[in-house]
PDB file of C-alpha atoms in Angstrom:
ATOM      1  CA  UNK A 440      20.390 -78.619 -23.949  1.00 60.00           C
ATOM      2  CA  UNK A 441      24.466 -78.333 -24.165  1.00 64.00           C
ATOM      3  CA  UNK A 442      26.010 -75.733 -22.490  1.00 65.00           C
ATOM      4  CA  UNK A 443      27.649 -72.931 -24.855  1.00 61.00           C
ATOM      5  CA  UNK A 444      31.064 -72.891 -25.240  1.00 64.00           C
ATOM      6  CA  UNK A 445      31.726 -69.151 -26.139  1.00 62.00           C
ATOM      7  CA  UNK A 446      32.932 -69.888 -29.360  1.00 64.00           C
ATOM      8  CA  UNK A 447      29.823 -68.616 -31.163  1.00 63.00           C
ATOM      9  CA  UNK A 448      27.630 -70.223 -33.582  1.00 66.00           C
ATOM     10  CA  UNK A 449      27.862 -71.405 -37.289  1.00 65.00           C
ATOM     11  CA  UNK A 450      27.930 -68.172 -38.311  1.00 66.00           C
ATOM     12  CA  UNK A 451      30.893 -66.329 -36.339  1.00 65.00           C
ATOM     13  CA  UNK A 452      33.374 -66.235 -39.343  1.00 63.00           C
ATOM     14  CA  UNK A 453      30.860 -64.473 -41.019  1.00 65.00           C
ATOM     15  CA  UNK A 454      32.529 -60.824 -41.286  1.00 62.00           C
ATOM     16  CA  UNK A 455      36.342 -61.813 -41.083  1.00 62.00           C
ATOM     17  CA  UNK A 456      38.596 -62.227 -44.048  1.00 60.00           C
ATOM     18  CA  UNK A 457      40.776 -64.130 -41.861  1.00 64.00           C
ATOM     19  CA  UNK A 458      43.587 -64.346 -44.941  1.00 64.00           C
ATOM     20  CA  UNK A 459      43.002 -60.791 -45.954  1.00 62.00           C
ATOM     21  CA  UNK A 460      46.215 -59.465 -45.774  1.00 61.00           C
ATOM     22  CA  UNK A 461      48.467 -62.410 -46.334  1.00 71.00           C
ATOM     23  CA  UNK A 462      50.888 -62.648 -49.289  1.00 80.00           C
ATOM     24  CA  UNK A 463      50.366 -65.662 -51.358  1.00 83.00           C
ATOM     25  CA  UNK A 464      52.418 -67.762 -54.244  1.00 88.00           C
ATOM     26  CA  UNK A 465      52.163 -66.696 -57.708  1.00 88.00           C
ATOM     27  CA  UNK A 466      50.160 -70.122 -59.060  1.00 88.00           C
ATOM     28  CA  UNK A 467      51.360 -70.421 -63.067  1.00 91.00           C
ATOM     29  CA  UNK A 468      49.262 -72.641 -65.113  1.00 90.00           C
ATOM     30  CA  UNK A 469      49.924 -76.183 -65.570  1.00 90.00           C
ATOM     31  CA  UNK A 470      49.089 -78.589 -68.266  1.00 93.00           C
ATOM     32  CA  UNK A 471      45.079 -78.294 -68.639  1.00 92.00           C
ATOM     33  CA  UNK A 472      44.978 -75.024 -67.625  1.00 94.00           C
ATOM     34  CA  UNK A 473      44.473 -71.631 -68.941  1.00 94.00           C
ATOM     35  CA  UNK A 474      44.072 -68.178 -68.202  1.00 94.00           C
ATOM     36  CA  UNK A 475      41.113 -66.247 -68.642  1.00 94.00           C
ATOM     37  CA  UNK A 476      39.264 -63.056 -68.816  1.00 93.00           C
ATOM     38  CA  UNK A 477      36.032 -62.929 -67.124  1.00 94.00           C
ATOM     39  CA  UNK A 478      33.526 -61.483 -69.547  1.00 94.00           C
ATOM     40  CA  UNK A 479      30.104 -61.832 -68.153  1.00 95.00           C
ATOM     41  CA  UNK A 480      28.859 -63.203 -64.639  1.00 93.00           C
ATOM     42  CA  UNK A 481      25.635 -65.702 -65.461  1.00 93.00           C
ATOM     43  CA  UNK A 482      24.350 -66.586 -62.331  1.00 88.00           C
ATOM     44  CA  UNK A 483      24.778 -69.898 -60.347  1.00 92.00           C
ATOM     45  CA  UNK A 484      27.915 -69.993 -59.895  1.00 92.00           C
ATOM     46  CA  UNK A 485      28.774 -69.727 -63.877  1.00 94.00           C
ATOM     47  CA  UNK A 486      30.447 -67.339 -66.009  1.00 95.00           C
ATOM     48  CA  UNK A 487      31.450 -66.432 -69.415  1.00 96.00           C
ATOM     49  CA  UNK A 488      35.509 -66.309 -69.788  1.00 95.00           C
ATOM     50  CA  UNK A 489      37.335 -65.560 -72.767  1.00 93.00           C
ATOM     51  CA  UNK A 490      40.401 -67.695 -72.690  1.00 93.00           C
ATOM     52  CA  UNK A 491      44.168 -66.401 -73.923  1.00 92.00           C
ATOM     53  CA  UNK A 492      44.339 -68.884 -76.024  1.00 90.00           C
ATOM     54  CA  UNK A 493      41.467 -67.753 -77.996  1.00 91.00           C
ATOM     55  CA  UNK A 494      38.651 -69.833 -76.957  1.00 91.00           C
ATOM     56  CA  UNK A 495      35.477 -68.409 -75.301  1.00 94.00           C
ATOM     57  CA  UNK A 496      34.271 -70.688 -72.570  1.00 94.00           C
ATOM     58  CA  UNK A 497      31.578 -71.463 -70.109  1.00 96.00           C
ATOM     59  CA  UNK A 498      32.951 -71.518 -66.914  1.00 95.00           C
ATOM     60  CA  UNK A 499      32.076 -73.218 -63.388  1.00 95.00           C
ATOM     61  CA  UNK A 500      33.190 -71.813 -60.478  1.00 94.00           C
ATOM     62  CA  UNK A 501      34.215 -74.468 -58.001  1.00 91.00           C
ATOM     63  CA  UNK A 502      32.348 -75.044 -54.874  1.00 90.00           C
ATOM     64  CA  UNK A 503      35.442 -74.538 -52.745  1.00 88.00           C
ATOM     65  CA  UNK A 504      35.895 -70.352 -53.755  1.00 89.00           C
ATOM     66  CA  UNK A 505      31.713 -69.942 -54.028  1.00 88.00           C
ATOM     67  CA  UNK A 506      30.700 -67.542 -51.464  1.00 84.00           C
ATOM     68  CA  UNK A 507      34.411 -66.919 -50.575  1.00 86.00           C
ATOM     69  CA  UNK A 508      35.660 -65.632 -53.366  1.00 88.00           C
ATOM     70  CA  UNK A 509      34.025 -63.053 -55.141  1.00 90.00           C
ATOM     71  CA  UNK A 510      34.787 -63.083 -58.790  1.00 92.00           C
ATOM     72  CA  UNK A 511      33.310 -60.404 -61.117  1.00 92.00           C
ATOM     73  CA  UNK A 512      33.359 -59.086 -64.481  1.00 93.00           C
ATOM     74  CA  UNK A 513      37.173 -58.194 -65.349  1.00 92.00           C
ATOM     75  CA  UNK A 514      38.907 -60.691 -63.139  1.00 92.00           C
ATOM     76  CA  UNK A 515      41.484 -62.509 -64.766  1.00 93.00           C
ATOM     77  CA  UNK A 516      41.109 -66.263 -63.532  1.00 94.00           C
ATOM     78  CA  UNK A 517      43.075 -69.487 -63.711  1.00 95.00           C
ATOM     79  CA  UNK A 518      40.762 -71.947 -65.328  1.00 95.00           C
ATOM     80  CA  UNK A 519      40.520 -75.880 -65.259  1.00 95.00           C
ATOM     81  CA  UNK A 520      40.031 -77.516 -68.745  1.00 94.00           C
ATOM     82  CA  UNK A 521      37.959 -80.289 -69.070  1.00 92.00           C
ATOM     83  CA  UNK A 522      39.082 -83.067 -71.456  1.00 91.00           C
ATOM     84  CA  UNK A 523      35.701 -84.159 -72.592  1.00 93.00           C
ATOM     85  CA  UNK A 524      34.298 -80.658 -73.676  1.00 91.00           C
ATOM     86  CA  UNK A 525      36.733 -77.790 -74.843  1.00 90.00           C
ATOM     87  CA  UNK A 526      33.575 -75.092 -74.747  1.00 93.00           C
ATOM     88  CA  UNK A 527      33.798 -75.423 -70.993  1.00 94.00           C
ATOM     89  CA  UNK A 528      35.900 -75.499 -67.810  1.00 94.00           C
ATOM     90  CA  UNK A 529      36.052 -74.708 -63.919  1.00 95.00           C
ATOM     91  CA  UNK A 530      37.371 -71.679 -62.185  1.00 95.00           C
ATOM     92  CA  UNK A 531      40.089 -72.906 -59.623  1.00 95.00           C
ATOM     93  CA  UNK A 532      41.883 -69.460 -58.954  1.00 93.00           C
ATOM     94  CA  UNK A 533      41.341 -65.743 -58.866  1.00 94.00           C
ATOM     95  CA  UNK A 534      43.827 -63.539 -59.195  1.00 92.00           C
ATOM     96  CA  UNK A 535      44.295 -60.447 -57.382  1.00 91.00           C
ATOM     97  CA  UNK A 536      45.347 -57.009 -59.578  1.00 90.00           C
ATOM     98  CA  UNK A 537      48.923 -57.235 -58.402  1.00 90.00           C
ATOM     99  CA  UNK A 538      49.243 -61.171 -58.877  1.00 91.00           C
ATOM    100  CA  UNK A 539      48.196 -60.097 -62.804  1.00 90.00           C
ATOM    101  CA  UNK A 540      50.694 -57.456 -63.563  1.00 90.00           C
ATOM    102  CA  UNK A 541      52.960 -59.972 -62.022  1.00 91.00           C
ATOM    103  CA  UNK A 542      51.595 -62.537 -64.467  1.00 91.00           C
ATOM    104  CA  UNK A 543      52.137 -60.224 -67.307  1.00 91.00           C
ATOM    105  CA  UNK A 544      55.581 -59.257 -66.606  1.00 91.00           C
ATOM    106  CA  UNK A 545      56.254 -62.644 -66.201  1.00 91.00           C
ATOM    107  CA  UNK A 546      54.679 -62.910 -69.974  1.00 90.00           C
ATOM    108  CA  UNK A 547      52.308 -65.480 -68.856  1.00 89.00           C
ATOM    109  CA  UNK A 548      49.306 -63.302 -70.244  1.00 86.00           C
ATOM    110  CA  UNK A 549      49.324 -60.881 -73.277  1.00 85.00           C
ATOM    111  CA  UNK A 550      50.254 -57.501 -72.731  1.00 82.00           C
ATOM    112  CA  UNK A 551      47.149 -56.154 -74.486  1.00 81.00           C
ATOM    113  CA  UNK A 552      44.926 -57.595 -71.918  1.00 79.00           C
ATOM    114  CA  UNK A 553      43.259 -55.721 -69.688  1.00 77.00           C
ATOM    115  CA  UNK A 554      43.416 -56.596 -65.754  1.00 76.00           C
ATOM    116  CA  UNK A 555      40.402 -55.878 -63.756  1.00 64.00           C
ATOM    117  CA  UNK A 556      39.331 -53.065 -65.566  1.00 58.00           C
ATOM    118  CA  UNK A 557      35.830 -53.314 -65.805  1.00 50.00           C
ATOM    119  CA  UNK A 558      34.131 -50.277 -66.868  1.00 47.00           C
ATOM    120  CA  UNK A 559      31.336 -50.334 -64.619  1.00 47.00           C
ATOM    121  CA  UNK A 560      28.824 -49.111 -67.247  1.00 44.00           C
ATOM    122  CA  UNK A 561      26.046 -50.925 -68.423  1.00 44.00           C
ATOM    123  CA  UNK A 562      25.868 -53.233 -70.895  1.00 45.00           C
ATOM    124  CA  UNK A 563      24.287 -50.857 -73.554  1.00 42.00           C
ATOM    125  CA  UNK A 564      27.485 -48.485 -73.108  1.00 44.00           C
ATOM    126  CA  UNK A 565      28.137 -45.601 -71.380  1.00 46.00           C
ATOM    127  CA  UNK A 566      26.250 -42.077 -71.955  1.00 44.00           C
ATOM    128  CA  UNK A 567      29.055 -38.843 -72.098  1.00 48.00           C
ATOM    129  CA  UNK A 568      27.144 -35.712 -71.592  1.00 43.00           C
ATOM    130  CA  UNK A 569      30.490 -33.920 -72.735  1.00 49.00           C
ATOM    131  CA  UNK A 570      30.553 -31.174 -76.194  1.00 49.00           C
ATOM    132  CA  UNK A 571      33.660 -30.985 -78.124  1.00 54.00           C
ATOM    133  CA  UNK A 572      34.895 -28.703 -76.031  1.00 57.00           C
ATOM    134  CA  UNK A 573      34.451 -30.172 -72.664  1.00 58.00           C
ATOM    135  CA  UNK A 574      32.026 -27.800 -70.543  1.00 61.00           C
ATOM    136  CA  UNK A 575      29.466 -30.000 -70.807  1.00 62.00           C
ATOM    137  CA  UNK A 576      25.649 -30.063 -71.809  1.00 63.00           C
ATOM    138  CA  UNK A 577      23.513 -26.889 -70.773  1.00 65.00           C
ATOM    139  CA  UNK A 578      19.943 -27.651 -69.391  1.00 66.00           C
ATOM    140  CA  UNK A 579      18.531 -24.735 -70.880  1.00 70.00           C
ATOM    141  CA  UNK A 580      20.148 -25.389 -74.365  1.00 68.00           C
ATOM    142  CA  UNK A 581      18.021 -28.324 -74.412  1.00 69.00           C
TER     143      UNK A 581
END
């Protein structure tokens, strides 16, 4: 049986986000690229994205940023076209909420699009228990 080293098992980097705080390079798109707007997560790894240029697509994420990088519903993401099938692509970059305003200043993305705003509701739409007035619903009233 080998001695142990001290260094821990597989699973020491477990809890550290080792690059948490770092600053990184604003990445702009290249040819066979585009922006995105995550719309819906599917599971395995896939998502639905609605591209800035107008195309909805079906989206891999790449097996380098699964269980690393957490991308949800609202994240603008840098995706990879695929020359053999427009409907689809691959997730190569997530961008953080400060690297999109960037990107929007920059007028890389539309200014009507919406970065990481995700409404948290469900998908049926949110219930407001508000009147007209704003004092809300009394229980005996009902």
């Amino acid at each position: 049986m080998p001695k142990n080293k001290g260094k821990g098992g597989k699973n020491r980097r477990r809890g550290k986000n080792e690059n948490d705080g770092l600053k990184r390079e604003l990445t702009f798109k290249e040819d066979g690229q585009e922006y995105a707007y995550v719309v819906r997560m599917l599971g395995n790894g896939r998502l639905e994205a609605q591209c800035f240029d107008g195309v909805k697509r079906l989206c891999h994420i790449r097996g380098k940023m699964r269980k690393k990088v957490w991308v949800n519903t609202g994240d603008i993401v840098l995706v990879s076209l695929r020359d053999y099938q427009d409907e689809k692509g691959d997730v190569i970059l997530k961008y953080t909420p400060d690297e999109a305003r960037n990107l929007k200043t920059y007028g890389e993305i539309p200014e009507n699009a919406k970065i990481n705003e995700d409404d948290g509701g469900d998908e049926y739409g949110d219930v407001d228990f508000e009147d007209d007035d704003g004092d809300g619903v009394d229980i005996e009233d009902i």
